[in-house]
Short mmCIF file of C-alpha atoms in Angstrom, two decimals:
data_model
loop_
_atom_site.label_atom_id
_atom_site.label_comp_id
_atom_site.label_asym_id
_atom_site.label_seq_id
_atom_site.Cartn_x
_atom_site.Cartn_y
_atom_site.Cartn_z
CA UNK A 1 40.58 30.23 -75.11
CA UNK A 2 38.88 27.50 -72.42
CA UNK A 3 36.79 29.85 -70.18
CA UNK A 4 35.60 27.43 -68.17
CA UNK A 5 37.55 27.00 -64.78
CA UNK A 6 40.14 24.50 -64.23
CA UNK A 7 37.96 22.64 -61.59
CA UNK A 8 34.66 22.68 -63.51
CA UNK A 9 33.69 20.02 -65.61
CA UNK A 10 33.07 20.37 -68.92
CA UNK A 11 29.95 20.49 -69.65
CA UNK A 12 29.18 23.27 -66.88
CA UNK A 13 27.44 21.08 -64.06
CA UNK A 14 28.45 21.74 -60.55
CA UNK A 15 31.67 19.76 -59.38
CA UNK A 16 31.25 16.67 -57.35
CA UNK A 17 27.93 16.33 -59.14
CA UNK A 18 25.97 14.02 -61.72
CA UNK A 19 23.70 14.63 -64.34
CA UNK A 20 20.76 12.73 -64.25
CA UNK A 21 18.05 13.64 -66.82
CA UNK A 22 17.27 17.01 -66.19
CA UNK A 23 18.77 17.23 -62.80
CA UNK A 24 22.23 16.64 -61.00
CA UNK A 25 22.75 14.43 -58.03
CA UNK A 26 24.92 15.44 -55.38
CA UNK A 27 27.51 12.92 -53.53
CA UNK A 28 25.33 12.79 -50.81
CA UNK A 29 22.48 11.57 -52.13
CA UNK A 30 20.13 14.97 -52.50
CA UNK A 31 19.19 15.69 -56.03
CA UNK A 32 19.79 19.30 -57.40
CA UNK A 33 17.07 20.76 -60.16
CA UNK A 34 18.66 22.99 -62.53
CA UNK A 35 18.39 26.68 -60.55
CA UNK A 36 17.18 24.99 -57.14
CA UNK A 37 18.56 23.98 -54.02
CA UNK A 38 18.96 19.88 -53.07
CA UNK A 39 16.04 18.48 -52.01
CA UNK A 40 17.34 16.32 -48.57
CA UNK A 41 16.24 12.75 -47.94
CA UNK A 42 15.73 13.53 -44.20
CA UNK A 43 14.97 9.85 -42.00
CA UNK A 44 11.44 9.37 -41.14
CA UNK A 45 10.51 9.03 -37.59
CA UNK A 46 8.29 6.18 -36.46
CA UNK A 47 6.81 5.94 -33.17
CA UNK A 48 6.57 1.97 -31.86
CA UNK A 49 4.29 2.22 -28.57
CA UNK A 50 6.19 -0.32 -26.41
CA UNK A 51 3.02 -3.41 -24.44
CA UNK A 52 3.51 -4.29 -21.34
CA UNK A 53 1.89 -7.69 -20.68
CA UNK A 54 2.10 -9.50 -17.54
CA UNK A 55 2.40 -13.71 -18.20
CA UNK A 56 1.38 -16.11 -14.93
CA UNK A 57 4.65 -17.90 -14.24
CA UNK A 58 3.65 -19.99 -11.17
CA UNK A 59 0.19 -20.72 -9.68
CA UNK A 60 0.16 -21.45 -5.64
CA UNK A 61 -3.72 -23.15 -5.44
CA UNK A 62 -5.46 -25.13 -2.88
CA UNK A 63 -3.29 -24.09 -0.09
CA UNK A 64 -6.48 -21.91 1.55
CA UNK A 65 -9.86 -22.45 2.18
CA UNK A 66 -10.52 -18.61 2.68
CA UNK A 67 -9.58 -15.43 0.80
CA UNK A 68 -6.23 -14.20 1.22
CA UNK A 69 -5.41 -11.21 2.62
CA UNK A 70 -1.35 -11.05 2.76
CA UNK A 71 1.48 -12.02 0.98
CA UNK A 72 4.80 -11.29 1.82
CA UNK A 73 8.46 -12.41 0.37
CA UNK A 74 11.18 -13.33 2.52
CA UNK A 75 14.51 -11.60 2.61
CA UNK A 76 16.02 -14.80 2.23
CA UNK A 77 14.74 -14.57 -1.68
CA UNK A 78 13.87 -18.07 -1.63
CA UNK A 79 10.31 -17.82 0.47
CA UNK A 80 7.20 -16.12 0.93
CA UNK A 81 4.74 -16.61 3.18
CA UNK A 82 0.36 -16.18 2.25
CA UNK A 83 -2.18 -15.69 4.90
CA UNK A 84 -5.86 -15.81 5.23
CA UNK A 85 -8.11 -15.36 8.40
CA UNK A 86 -6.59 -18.22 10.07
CA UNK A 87 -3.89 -19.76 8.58
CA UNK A 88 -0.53 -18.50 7.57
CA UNK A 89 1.43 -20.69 4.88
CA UNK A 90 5.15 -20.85 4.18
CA UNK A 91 6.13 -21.52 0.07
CA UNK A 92 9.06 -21.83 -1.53
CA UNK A 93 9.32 -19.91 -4.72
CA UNK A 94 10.21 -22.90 -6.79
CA UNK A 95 7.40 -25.07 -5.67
CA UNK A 96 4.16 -24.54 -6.42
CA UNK A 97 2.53 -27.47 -5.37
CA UNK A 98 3.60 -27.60 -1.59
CA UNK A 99 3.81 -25.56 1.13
CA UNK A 100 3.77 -25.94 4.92
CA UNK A 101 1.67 -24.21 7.84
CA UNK A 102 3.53 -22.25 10.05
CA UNK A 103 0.59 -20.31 11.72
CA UNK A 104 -2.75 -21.71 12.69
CA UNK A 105 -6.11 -20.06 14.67
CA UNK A 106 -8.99 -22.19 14.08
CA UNK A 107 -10.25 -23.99 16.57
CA UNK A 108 -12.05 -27.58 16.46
CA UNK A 109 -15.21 -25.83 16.88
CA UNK A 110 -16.05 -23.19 14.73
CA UNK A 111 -18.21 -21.41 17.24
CA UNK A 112 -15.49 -21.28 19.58
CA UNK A 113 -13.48 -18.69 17.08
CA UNK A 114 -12.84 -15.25 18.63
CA UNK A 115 -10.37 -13.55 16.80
CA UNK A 116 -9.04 -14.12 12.64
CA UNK A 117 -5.45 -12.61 10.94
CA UNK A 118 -5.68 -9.56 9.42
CA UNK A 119 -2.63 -9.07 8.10
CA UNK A 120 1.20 -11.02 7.80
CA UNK A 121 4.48 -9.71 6.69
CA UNK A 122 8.36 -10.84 6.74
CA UNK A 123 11.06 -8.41 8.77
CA UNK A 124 12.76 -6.98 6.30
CA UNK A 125 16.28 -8.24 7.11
CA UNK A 126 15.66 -11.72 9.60
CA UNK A 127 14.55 -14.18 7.38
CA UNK A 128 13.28 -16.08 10.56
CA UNK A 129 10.75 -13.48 11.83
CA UNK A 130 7.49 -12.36 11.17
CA UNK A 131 4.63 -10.62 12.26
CA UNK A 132 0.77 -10.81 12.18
CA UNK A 133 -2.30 -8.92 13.16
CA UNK A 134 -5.56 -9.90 14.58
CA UNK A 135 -8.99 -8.67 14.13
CA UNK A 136 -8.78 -8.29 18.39
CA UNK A 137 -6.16 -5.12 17.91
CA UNK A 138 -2.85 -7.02 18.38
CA UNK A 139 0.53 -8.18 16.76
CA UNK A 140 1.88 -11.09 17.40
CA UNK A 141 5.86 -11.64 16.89
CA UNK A 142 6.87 -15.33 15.53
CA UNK A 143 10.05 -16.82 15.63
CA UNK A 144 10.44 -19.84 12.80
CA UNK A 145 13.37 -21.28 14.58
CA UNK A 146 10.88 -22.36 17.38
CA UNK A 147 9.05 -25.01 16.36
CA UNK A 148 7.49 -26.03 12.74
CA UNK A 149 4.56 -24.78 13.91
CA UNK A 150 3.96 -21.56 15.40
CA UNK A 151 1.29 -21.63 17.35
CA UNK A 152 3.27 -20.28 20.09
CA UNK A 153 4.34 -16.06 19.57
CA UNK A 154 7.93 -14.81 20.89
CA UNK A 155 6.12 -11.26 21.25
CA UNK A 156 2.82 -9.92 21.80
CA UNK A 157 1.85 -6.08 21.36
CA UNK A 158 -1.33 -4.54 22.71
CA UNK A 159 -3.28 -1.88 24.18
CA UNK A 160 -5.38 -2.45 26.70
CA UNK A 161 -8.66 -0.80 26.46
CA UNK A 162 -9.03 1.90 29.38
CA UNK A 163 -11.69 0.64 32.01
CA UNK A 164 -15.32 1.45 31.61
CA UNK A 165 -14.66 2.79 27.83
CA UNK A 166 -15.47 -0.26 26.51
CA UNK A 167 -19.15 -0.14 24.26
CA UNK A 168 -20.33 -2.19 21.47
CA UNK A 169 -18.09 -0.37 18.48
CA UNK A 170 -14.76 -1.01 20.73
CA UNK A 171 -14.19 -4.18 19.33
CA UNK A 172 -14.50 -3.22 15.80
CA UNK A 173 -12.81 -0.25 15.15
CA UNK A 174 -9.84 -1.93 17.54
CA UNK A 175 -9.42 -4.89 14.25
CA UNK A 176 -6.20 -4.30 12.51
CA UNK A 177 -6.31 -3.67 8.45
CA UNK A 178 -2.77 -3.50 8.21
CA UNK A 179 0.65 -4.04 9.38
CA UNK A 180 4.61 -2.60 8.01
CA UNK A 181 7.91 -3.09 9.84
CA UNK A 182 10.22 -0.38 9.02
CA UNK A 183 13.37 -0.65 6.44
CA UNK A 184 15.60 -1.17 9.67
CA UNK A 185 13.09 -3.46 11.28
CA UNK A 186 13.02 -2.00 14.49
CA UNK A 187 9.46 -0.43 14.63
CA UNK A 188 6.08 -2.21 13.16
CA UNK A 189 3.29 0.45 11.82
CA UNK A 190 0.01 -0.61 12.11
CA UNK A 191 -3.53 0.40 11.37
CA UNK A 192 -7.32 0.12 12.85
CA UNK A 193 -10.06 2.19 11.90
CA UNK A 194 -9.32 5.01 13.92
CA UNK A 195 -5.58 5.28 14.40
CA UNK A 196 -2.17 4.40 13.28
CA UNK A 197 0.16 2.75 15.73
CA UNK A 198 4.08 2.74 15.78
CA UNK A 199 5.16 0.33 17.93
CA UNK A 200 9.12 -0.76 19.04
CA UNK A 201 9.79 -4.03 18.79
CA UNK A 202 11.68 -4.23 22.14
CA UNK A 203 9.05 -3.02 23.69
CA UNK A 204 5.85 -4.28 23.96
CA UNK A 205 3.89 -2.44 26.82
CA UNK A 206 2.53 -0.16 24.30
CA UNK A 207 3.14 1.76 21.44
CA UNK A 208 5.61 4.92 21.11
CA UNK A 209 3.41 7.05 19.03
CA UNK A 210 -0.06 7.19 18.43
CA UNK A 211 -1.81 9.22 15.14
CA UNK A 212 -5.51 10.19 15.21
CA UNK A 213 -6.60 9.84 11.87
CA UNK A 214 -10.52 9.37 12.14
CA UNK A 215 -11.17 10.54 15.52
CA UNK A 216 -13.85 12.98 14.05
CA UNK A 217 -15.71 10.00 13.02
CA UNK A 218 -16.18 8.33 16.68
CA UNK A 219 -19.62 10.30 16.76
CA UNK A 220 -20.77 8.89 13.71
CA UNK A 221 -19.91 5.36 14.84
CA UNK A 222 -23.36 4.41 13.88
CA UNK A 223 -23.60 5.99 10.97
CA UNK A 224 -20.44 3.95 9.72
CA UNK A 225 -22.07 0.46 11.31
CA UNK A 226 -25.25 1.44 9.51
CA UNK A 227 -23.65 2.06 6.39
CA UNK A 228 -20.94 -0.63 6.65
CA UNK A 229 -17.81 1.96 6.30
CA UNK A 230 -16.63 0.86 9.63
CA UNK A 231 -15.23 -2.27 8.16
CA UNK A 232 -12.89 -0.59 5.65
CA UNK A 233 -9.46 -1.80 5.73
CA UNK A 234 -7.46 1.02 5.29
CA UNK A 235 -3.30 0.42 4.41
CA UNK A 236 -0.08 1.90 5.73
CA UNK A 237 2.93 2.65 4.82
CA UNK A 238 6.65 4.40 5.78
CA UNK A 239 9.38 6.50 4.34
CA UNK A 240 12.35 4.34 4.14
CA UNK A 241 14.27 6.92 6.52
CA UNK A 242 11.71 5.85 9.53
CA UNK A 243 10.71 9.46 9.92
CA UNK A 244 7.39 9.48 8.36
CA UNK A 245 3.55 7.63 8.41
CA UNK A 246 1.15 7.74 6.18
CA UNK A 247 -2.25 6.40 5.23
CA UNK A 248 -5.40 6.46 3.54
CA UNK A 249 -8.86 8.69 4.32
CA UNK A 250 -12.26 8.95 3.23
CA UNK A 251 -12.58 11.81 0.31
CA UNK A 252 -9.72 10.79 -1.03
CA UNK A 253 -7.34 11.76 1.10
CA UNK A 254 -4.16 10.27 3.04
CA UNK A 255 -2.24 11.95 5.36
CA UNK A 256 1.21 12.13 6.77
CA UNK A 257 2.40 12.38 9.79
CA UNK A 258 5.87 13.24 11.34
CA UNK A 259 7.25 10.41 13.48
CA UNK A 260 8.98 13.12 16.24
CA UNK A 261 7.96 13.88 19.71
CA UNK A 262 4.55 15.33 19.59
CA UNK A 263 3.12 13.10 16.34
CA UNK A 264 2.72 16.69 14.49
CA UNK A 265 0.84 16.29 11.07
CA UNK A 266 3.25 17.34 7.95
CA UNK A 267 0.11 17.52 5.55
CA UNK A 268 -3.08 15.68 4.51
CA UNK A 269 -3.51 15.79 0.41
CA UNK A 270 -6.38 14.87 -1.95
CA UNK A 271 -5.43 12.01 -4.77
CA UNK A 272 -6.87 13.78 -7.70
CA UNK A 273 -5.49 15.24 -10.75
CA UNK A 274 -5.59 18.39 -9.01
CA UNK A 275 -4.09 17.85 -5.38
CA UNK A 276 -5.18 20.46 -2.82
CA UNK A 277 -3.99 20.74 0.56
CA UNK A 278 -6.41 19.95 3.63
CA UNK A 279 -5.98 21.46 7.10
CA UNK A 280 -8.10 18.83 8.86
CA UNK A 281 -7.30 19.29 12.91
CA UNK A 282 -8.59 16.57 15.08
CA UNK A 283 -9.04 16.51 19.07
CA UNK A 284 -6.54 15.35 21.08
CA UNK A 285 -8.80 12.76 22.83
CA UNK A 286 -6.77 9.61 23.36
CA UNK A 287 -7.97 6.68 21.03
CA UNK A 288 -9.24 3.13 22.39
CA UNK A 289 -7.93 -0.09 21.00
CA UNK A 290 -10.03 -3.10 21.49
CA UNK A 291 -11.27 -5.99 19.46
CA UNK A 292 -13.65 -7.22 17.37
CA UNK A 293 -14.42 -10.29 14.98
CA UNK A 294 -18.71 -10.17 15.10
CA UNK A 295 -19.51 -8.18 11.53
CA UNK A 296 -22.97 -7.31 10.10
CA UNK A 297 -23.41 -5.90 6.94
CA UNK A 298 -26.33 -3.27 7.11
CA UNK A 299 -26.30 -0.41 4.25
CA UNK A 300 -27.59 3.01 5.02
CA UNK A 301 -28.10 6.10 2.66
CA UNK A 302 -26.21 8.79 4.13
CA UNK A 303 -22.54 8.97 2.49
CA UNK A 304 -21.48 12.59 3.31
CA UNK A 305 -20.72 14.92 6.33
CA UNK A 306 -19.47 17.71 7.79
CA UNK A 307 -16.65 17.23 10.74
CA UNK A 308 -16.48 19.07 13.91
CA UNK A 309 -13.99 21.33 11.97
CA UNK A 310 -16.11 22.13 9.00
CA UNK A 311 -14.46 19.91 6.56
CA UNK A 312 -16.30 17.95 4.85
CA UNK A 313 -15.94 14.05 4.00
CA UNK A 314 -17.12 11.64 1.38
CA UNK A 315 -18.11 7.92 2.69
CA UNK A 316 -18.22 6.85 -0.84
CA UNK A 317 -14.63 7.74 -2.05
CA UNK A 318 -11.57 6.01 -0.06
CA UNK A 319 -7.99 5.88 -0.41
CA UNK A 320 -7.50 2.16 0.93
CA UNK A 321 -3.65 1.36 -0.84
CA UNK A 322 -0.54 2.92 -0.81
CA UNK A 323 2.81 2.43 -0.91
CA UNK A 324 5.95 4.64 -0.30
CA UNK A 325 9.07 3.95 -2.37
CA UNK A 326 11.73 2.25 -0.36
CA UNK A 327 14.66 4.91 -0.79
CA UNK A 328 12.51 7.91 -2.26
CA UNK A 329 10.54 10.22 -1.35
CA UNK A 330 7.64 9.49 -3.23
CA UNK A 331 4.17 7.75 -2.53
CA UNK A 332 1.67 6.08 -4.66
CA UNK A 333 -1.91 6.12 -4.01
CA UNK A 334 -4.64 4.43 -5.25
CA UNK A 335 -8.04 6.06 -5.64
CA UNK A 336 -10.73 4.19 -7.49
CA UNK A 337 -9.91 3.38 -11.03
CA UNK A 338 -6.52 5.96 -10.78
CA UNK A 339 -3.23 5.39 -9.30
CA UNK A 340 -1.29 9.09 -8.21
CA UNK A 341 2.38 9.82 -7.49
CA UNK A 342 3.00 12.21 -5.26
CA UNK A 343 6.32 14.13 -3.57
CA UNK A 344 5.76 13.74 0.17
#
């Protein structure tokens, strides 16, 4: 009598299986010792740590006889525009070996130079208009359409310094680091040592909103000469809803400030690893805007400092870049070697 089941082979291995030497394979590939369980060929994980390199497509040389200090594309996609202190070139993306000079400030005497460009960029959605900055503390609108050379502005924005403030740091701390027109294009953001600007481009008798953000520095004015801080160009930047400022502090720091009535401050952070909120109040002692191009580069030991508030400040460690995403709500910030997202 065949004891064996119907659906067992013979010679008593388990169905669906193999012998192979001493052990059975299984249809799936595992192999089954006599009295064990399969022992699974699982797939091995490798980890490939993906290089970035960037590779120089295009160089744009011998178009400046000083060091740059903006670059900005055009909407247009086709053009971008480089600036140094006193010229401001027009290139076309596909030519590297040409360009043509839209904006020029030096005189035919050297000696007769009063004022260099700080800063250039493109509106964001008129492919004909720009904007630059001036170590004096003002903006100048340009209109390409005009002529092939701009030498002439459509729109000039200014403060005028209040009478009898003037004194020998006016013209200094008035010298714009940085300019930003808004996503829409309506307002232009700008920057000097003691303030940030917002300015409407239809209006040019002043600015709409003024932010103190190193007013509790004005007494150490000669400290910061001394020491050379005063000529740190600090950037800017907006939220791409218009509704927020922000830029860069000693310490570490930037701040951000609400673009409503009143110029209330949302909150001033640290760019560490470790971000801490900062209550820093300052007075509410208008600032002066006035201009400067005479620099002299003196260094001094003291780096540190306590503020009329009791906060203290760091000379040595300065948040000068940072961006804000165009559509989110997130900044970048970089702090010496380190580069920090943050939530605003």
């Amino acid at each position: 009598m065949n004891m064996n089941p119907s659906n067992a082979p013979a010679n008593g291995s388990p169905a669906g299986s193999t012998m192979c030497g001493s052990s059975a394979r299984t249809p799936n590939g595992g192999i089954l010792k006599p009295g064990g369980l399969p022992l699974l060929r699982l797939p091995v994980v490798t980890s490939q740590e993906t290089s970035l390199a960037a590779n120089c497509r295009r160089v744009y040389a011998h178009a400046h006889d000083y060091h740059i200090n903006s670059i900005s594309n055009n909407s247009d996609g086709e053009t971008f525009i480089s600036a140094d202190d006193l010229r401001i070139n027009l290139w076309n993306l596909e030519i590297s070996n040409q360009s043509f000079n839209i904006v020029d400030v030096k005189p035919t005497n050297m000696e007769d130079l009063t004022e260099v460009i700080t800063s250039a960029e493109f509106h964001p959605s008129h492919c004909n208009t720009l904007a630059y900055s001036s170590s004096k503390g003002s903006i100048r609108l340009v209109d390409l359409r005009q002529s092939a050379l701009c030498d002439t502005h459509s729109k000039l924005f200014e403060q005028h310094e209040a009478p009898g403030s003037r004194s020998f740091f006016t013209e200094i701390i008035a010298s714009i680091s940085d300019i930003k027109f808004s996503m829409d294009g309506r307002h232009i953001l700008s920057r000097d040592y003691m303030t940030l600007k917002l300015w409407d481009v239809n209006m040019d008798s002043g600015p709409v909103a003024t932010f103190q953000v190193h007013e509790y520095l004005r007494p150490k004015l000669c400290d910061l000469y001394e020491n050379d801080s005063i000529f740190d160009k600090f950037e800017c930047c907006q939220s791409g809803d218009g509704l927020r400022v922000a830029t860069g502090s000693y310490s570490n720091i930037f701040r951000v400030f609400n673009c409503g009535a009143g110029g209330s401050e949302v909150t001033t952070l640290e760019a560490t690893r470790n971000p801490t909120r900062r209550q820093i109040q300052n007075p509410a002692r208008p600032a002066r805007s006035l201009g400067s191009l005479t620099r002299v580069v003196r260094r001094g030991p003291e780096n540190t400092g306590i503020d009329a508030n009791g906060n203290s400040y760091d000379l040595s460690t300065k948040l000068l870049h940072l961006a804000w995403h165009p559509s989110e709500n997130l900044i970048a910030c970089a702090a010496a070697n380190s580069l920090y997202m943050y939530y605003a």
